[in-house]
Short mmCIF file of C-alpha atoms in Angstrom, two decimals:
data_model
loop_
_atom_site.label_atom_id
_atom_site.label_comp_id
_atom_site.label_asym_id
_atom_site.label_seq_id
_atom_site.Cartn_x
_atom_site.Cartn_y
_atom_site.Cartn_z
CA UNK Y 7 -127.36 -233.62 -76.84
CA UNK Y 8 -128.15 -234.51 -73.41
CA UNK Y 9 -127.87 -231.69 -70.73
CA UNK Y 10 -127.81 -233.69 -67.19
CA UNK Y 11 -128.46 -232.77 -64.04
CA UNK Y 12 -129.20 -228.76 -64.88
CA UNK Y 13 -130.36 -226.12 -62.65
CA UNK Y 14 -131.95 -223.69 -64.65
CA UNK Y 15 -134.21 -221.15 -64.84
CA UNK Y 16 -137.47 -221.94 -66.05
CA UNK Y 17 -140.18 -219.86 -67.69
CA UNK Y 18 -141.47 -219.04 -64.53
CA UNK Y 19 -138.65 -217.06 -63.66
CA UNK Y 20 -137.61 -220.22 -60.88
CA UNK Y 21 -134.81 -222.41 -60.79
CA UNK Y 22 -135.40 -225.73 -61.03
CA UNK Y 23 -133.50 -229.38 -61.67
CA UNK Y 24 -134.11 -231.44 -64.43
CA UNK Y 25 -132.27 -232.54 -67.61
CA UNK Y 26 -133.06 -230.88 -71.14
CA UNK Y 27 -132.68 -232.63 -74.22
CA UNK Y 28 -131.42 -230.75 -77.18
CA UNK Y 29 -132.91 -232.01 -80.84
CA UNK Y 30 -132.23 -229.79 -83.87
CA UNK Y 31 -131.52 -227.01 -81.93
CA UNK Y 32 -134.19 -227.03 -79.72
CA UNK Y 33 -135.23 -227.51 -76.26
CA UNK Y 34 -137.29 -230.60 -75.22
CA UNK Y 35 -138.12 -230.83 -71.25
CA UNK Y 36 -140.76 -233.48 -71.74
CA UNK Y 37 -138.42 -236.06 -72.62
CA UNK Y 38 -134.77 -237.50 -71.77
CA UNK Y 39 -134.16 -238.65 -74.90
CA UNK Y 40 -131.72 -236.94 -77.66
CA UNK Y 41 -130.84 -237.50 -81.30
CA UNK Y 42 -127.26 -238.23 -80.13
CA UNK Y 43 -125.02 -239.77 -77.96
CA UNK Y 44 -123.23 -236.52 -76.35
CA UNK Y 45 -124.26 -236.03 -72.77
CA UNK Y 46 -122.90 -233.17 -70.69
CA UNK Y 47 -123.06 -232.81 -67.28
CA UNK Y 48 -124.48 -229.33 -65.72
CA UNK Y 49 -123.87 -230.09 -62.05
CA UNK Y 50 -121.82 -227.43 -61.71
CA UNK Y 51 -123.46 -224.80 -63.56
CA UNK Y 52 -126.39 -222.56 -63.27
CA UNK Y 53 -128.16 -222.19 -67.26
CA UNK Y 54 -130.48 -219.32 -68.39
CA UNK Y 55 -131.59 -217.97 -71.48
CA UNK Y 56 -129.21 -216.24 -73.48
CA UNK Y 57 -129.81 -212.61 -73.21
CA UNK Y 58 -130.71 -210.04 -75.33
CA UNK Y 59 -129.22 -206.83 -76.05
CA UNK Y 60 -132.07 -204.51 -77.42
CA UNK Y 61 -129.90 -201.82 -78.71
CA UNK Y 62 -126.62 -201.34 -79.85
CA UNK Y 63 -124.19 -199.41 -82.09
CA UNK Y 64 -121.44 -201.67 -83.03
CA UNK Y 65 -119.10 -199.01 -84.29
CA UNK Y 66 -119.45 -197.45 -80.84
CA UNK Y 67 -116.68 -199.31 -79.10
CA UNK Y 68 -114.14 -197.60 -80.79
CA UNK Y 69 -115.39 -194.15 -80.22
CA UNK Y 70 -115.17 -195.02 -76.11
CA UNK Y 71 -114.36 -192.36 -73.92
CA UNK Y 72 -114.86 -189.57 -77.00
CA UNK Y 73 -117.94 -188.28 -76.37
CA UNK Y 74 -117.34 -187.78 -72.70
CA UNK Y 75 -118.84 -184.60 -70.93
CA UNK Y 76 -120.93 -183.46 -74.02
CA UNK Y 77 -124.24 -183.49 -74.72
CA UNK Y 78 -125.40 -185.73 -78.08
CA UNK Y 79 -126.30 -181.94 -79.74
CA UNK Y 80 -122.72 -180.77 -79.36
CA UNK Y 81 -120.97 -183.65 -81.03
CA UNK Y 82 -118.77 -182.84 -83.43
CA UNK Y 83 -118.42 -178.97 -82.45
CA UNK Y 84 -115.41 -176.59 -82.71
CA UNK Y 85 -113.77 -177.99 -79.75
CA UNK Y 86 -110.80 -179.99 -79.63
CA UNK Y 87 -112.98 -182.98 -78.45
CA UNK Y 88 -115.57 -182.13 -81.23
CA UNK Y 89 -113.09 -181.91 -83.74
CA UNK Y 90 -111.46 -185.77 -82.58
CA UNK Y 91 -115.15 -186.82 -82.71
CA UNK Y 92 -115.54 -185.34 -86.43
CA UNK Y 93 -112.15 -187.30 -87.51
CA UNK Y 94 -113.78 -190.21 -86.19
CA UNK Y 95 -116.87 -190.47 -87.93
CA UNK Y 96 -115.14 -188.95 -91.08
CA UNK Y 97 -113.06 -191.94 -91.30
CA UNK Y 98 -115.69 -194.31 -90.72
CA UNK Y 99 -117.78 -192.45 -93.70
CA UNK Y 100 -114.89 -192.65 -96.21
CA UNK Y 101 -112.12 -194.69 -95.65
CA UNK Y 102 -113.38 -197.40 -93.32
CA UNK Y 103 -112.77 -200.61 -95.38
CA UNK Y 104 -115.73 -203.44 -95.08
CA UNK Y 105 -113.53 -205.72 -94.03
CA UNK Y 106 -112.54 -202.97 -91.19
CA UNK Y 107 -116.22 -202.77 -90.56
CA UNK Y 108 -117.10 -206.48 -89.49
CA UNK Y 109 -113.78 -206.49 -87.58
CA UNK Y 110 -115.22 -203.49 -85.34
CA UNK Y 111 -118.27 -205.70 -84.65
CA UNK Y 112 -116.86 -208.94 -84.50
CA UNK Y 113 -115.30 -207.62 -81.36
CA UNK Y 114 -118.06 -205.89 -80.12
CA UNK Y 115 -119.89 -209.55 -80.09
CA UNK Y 116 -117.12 -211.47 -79.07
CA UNK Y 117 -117.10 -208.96 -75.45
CA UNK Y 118 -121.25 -209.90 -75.85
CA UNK Y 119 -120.72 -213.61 -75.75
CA UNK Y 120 -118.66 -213.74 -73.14
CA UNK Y 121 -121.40 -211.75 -71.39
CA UNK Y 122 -124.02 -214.26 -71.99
CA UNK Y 123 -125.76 -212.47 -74.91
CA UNK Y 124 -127.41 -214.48 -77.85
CA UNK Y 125 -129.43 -211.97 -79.66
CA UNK Y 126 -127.87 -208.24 -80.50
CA UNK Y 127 -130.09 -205.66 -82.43
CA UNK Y 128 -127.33 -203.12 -84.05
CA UNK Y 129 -128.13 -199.91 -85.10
CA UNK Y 130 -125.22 -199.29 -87.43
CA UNK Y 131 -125.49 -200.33 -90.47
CA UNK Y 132 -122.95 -198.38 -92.37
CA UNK Y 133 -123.42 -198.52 -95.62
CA UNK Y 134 -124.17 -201.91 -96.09
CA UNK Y 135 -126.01 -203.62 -93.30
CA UNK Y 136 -125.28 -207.40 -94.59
CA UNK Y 137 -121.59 -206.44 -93.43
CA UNK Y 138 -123.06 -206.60 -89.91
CA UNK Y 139 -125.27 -209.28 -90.74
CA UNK Y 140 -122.13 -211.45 -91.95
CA UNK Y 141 -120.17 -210.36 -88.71
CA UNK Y 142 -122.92 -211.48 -86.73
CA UNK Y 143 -123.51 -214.73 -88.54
CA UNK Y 144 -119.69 -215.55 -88.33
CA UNK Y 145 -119.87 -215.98 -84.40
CA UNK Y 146 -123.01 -218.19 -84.39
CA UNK Y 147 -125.75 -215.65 -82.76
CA UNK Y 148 -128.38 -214.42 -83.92
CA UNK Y 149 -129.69 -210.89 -84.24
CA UNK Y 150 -131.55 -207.86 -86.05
CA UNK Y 151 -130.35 -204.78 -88.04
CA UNK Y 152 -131.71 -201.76 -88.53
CA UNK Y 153 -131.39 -200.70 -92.19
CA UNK Y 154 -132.17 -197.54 -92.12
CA UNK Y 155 -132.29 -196.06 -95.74
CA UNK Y 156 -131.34 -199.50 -97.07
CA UNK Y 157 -134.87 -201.31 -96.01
CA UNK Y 158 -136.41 -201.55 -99.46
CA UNK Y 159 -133.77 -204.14 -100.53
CA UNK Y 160 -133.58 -206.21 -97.15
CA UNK Y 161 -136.71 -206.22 -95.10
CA UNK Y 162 -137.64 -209.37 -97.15
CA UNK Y 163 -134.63 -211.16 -96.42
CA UNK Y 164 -133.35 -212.93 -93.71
CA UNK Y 165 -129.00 -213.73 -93.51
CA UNK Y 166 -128.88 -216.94 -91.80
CA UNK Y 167 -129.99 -215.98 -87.97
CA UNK Y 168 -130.02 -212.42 -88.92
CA UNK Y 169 -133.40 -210.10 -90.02
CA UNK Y 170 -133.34 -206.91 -90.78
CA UNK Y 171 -135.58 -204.04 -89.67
CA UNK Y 172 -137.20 -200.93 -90.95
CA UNK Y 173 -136.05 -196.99 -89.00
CA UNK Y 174 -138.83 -194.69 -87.75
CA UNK Y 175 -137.65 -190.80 -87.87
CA UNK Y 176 -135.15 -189.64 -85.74
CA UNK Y 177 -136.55 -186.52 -83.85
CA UNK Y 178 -135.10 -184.04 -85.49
CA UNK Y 179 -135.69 -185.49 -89.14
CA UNK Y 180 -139.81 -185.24 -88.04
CA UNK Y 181 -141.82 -183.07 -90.55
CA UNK Y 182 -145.24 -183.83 -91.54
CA UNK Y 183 -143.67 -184.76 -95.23
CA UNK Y 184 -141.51 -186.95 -93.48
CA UNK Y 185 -144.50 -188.63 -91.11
CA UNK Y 186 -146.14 -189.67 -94.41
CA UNK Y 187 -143.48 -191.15 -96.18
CA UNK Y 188 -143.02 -193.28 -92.83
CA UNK Y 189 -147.02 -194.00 -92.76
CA UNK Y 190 -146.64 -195.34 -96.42
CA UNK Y 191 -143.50 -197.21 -96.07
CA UNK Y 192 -145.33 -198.78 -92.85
CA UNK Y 193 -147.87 -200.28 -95.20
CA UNK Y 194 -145.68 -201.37 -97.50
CA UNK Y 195 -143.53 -203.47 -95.05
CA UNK Y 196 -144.74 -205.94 -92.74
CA UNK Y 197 -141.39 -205.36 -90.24
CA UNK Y 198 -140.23 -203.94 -87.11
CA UNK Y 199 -139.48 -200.35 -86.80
CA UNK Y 200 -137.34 -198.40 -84.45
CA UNK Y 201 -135.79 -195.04 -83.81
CA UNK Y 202 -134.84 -193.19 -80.81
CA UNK Y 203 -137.45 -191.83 -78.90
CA UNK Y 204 -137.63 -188.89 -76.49
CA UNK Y 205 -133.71 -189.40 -75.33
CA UNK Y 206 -132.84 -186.12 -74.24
CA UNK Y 207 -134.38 -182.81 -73.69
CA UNK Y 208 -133.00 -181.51 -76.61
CA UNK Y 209 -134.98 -184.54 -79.03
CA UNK Y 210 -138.22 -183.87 -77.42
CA UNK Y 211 -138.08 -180.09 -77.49
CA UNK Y 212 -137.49 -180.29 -81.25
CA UNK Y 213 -140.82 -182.11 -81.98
CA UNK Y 214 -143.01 -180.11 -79.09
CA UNK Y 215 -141.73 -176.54 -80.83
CA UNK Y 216 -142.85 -177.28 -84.14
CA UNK Y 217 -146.39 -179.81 -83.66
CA UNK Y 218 -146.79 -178.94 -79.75
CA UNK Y 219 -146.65 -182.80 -79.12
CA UNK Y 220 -144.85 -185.22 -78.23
CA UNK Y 221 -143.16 -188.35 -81.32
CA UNK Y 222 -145.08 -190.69 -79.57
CA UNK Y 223 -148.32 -189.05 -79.78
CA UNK Y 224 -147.38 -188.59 -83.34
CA UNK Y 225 -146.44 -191.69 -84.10
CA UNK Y 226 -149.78 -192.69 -82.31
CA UNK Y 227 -151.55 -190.20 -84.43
CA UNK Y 228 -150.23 -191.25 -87.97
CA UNK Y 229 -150.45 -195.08 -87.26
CA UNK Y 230 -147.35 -195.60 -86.64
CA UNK Y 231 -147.24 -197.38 -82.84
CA UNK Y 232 -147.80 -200.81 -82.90
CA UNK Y 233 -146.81 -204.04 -81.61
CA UNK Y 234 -143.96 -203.95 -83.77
CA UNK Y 235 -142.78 -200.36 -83.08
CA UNK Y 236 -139.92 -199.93 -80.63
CA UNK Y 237 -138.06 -197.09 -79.30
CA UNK Y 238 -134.85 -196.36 -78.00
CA UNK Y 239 -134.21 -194.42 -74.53
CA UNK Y 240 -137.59 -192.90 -74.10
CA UNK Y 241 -136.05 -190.83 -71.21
CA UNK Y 242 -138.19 -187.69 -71.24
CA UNK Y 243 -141.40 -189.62 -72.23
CA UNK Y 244 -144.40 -188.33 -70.78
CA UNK Y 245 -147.18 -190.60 -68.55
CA UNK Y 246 -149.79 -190.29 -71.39
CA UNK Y 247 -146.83 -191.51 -73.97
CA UNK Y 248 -146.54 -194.80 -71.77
CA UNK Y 249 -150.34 -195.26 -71.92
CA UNK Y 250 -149.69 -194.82 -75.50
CA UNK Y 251 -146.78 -196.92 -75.81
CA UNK Y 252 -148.73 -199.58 -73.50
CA UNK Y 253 -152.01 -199.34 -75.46
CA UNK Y 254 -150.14 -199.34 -78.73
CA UNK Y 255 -148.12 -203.20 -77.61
CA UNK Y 256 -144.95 -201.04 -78.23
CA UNK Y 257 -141.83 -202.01 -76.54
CA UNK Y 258 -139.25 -199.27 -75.14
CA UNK Y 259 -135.47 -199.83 -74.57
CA UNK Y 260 -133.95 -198.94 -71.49
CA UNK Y 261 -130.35 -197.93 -71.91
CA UNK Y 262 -129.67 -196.86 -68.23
CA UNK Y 263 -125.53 -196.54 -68.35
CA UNK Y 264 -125.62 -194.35 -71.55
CA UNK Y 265 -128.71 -192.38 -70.26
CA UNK Y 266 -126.49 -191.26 -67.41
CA UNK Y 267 -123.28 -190.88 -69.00
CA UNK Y 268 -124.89 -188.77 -71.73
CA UNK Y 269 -126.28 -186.75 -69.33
CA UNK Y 270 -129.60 -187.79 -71.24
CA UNK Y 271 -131.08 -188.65 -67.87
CA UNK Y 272 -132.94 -191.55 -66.24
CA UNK Y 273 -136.15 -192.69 -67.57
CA UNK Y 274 -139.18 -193.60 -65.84
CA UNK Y 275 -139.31 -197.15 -65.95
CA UNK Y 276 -140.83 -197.84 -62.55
CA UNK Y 277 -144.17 -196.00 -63.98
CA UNK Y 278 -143.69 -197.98 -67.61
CA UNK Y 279 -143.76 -201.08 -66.01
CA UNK Y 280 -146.75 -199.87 -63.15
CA UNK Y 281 -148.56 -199.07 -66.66
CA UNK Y 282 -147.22 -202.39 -68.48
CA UNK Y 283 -145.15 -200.95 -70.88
CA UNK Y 284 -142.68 -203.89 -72.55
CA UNK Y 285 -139.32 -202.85 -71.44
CA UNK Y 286 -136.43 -204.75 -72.31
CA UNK Y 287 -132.83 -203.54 -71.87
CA UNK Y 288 -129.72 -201.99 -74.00
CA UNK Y 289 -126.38 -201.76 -73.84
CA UNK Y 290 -126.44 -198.60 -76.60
CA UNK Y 291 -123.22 -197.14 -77.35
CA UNK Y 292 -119.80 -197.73 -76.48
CA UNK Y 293 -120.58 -200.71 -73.88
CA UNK Y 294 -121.09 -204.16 -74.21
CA UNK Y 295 -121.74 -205.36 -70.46
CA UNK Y 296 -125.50 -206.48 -70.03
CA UNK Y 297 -124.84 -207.51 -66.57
CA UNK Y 298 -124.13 -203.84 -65.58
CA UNK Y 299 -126.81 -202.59 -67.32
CA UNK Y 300 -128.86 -205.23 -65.92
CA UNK Y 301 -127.50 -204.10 -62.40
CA UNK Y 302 -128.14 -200.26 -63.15
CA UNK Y 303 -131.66 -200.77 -64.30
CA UNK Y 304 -132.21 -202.42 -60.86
CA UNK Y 305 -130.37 -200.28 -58.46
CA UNK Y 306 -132.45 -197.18 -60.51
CA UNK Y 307 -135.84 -198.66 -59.50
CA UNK Y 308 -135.02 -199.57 -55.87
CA UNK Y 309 -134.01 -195.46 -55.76
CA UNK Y 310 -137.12 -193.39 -53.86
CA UNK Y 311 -139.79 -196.99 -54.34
CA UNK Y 312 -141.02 -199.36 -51.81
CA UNK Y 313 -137.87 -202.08 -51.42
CA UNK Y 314 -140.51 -204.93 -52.47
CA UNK Y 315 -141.71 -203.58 -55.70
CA UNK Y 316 -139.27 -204.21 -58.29
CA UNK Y 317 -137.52 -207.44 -58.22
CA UNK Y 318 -134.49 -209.25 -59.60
CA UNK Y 319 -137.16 -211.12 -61.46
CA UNK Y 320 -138.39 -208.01 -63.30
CA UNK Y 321 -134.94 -207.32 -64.51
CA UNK Y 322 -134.21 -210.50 -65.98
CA UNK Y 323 -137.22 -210.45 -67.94
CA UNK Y 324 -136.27 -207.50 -69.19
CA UNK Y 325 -132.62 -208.63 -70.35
CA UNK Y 326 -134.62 -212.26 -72.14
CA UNK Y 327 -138.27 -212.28 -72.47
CA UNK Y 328 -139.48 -208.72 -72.74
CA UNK Y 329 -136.51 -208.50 -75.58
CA UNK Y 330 -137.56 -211.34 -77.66
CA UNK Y 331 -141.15 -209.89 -77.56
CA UNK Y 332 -140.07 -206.97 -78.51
CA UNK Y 333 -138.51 -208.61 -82.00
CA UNK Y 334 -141.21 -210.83 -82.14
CA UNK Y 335 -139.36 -213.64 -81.38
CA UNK Y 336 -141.36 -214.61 -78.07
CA UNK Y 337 -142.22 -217.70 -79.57
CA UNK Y 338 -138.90 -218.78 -80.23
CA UNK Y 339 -136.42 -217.13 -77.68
CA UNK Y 340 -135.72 -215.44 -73.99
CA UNK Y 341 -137.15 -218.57 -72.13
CA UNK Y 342 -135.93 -222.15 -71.55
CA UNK Y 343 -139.12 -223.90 -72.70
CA UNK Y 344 -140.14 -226.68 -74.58
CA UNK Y 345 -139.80 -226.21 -78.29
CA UNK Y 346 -138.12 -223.20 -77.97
CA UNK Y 347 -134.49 -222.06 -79.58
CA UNK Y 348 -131.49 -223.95 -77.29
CA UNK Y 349 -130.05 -220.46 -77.01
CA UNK Y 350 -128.22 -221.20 -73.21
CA UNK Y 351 -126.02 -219.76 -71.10
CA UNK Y 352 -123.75 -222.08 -68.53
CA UNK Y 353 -122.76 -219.98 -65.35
CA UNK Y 354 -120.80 -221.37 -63.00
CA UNK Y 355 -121.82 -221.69 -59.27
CA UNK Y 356 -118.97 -219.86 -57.85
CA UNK Y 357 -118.45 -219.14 -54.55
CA UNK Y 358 -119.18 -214.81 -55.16
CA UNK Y 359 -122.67 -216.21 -55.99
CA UNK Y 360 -123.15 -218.46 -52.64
CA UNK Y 361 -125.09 -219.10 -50.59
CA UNK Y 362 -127.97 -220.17 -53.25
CA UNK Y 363 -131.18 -221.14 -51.35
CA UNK Y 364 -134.49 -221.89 -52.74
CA UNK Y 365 -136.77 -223.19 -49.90
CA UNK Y 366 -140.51 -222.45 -49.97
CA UNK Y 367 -141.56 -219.86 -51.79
CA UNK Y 368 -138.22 -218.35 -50.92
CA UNK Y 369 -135.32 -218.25 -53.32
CA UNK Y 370 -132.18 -215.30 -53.81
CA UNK Y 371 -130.87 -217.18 -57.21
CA UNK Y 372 -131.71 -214.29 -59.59
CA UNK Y 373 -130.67 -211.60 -56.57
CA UNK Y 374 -128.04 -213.46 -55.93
CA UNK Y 375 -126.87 -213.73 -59.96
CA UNK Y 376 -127.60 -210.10 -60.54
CA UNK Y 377 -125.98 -208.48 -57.63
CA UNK Y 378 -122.30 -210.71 -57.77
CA UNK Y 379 -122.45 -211.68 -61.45
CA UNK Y 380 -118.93 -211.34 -63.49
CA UNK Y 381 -118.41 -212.23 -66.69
CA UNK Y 382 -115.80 -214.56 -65.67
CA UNK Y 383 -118.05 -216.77 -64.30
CA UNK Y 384 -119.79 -217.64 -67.99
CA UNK Y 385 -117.82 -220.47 -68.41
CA UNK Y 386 -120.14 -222.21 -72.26
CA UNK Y 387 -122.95 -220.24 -74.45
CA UNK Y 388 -124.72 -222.06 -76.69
CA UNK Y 389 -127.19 -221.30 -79.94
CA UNK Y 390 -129.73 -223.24 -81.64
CA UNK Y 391 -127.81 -226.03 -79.45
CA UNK Y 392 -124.35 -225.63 -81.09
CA UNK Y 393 -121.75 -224.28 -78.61
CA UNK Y 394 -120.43 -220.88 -79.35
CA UNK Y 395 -117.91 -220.45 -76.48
CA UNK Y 396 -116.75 -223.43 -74.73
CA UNK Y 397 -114.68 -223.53 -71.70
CA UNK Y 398 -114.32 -219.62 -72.18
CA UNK Y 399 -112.95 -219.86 -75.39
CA UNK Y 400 -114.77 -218.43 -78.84
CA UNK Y 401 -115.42 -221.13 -81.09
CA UNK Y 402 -116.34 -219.50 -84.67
CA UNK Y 403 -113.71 -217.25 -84.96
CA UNK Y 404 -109.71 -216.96 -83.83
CA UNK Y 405 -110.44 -214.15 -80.89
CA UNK Y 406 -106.80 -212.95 -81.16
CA UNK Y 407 -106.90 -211.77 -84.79
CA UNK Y 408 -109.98 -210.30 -84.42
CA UNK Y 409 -108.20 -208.41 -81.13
CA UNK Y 410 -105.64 -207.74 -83.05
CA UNK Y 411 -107.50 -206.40 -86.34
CA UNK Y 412 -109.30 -203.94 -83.93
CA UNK Y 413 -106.45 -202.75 -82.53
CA UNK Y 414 -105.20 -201.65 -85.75
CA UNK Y 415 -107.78 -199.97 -86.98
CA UNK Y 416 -107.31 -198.01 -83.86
CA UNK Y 417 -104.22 -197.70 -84.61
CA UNK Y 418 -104.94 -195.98 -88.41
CA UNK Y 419 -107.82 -193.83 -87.21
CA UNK Y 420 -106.06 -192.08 -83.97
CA UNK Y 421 -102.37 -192.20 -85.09
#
């Protein structure tokens, strides 16, 4: 395939014009030449890498609105909210059917494509991650899953443009019996391994009240921060646990909406990325609009900062670069570069995005994109150069049965 006359953004973080030709699902910038006849016109269209969505729980968006007003240590209490909640989870514990399951993420990724996202790590596995592997698979995107107990059988596999990654402890599951079965299974398996880290006072209280330190130091401190080592929220993380982090090659995942709603609070980033922390961006629980998270992240650092410190720029490579790095996948994905995955998104220049100037060293595209975006305007999304929505519509699967599916699940579990 042929992509004419594009504007799009370039691993510099610039817009520029040019035509990109698409050969076995990759990008080639050098050359005008493609495998195949099929040329498409991008006049019309501003294209940038597919994002990625760092952290997600794909059960979550039918548990929206639920866990409103309480704090993550209260779920499932006496109330009459905690007692909804504890239906909720009961019924995706025991009578959830698999084929139930994918439905529930199939239209959690079908809201992410029309978004612009390409790559989803999901951190519900149920009890069979290859369910979500399948689901993701079935719409043509790629992503990662977190196995948790399930890693011995699956860290060695890959499912078609799915991997599958290893779970560090969740804060209150830290005991020094528990550190060293991590620091063996770490040796064992060459993979990626995440948890939550430090999301709410509650987390990081746990750990400081029985080893008077923070995970992060103890991860640090059992060999268990790396380059491959990322963690969720990292809201009440510490200056010296960024240094950490930073020394370490670790990525963190800023989840700004459910920070706030959660009442988890807002993480540091401005001094994560003043120390050169990796920090790439999540949509977490119950959401599945990276533009608005992508918004929030930037609105947060402009609060109490210099206007001129943080720019568009440094929030975009957070939603595509900083993401695949984070998966190890910076060789492959988050930039439109030669050789690399033909993961694209086709935005359309409408008029809520004008005017679009680029003169000098002057330019407002990515301002201009992140401030005004809609999903509406994501008019194709492509992966490994095969389109997954065209003209708006989802390609790999019928979008109104899998609306439809969802809604009766709904249906069964709140009736």
């Amino acid at each position: 395939m042929l992509l004419k006359n594009v504007t799009y953004l370039n691993s510099e973080m610039k817009f520029e014009k040019g035509e990109i030709a698409i050969n076995e699902g990759s990008i080639h910038l050098n050359t005008v030449e493609s495998n195949d006849s099929e040329v498409f016109d991008c006049s019309e269209y501003l294209v940038i890498p597919g994002l990625i969505n760092a952290h997600f729980h794909s059960y979550s968006s039918i548990a929206k609105g639920l866990m409103k007003e309480m704090k993550i240590q209260d779920w499932c209490n006496d109330s009459e909210q905690g007692r909804l909640q504890n239906h909720l989870f009961e019924y995706l514990d025991t009578n959830l059917l698999d084929e139930e399951f994918v439905w529930i993420g199939q239209q959690s990724y079908v809201d992410m494509i029309k978004n612009g996202v390409t790559f989803v790590s999901d951190s519900d596995p149920g009890n069979d991650p290859a369910l979500l592997a399948q689901a993701i698979n079935k719409l043509g995107i790629r992503g990662m899953v977190d196995t948790y107990a399930r890693f011995p059988e699956l860290l060695s596999r890959k499912d078609g443009n799915v991997s599958y990654g290893a779970h560090l402890l969740e804060e209150e599951d830290i005991t020094e019996e528990t550190l060293l079965e991590c620091v063996k299974n770490k040796k064992n398996y060459d993979s990626i391994f995440m948890t939550h880290c430090m999301e709410n006072g509650w987390r990081k209280d746990l750990v400081y009240s029985s080893f008077n330190k923070s995970s992060v130091e103890l991860y640090k401190e059992y060999g268990l921060l790396d380059h491959k080592t990322i963690l969720f929220h990292g809201v009440h993380m510490s200056e010296n646990d960024m240094e950490l982090a930073a020394d370490a090659e670790s990525s963190v995942v800023h989840c700004p909406i459910s920070n706030l709603w959660s009442g988890a609070g807002q993480a540091n980033v401005k001094e994560m990325l003043r120390r050169k922390v990796n920090v790439c961006l999540g949509t977490d629980y119950a959401h599945t609009d990276m533009w608005e998270v992508m918004r929030m992240a930037y609105y947060l650092l402009k609060l109490n900062t210099d206007v001129s410190e943080f720019s568009a720029e440094a929030i975009f490579k957070m939603a595509t670069v900083n993401g695949a790095c984070a998966y190890q996948l910076h060789n492959e994905i988050g930039q439109i570069k030669e050789g690399y995955k033909a993961d694209l998104v086709f935005i359309k220049k409408d008029a809520a995005l004008q005017p679009l100037v680029q003169k000098g060293n002057f330019t407002n595209y990515l301002h201009n994109l992140l401030t005004n975006m809609k999903s509406e305007f994501i008019q194709h999304v492509m992966v490994d150069g095969k389109w997954v929505m065209k003209d708006k519509e989802i390609l790999n699967v019928d979008e109104e049965l899998v609306r439809r599916r969802y809604l009766e699940i709904v249906e069964r579990i709140f009736a």
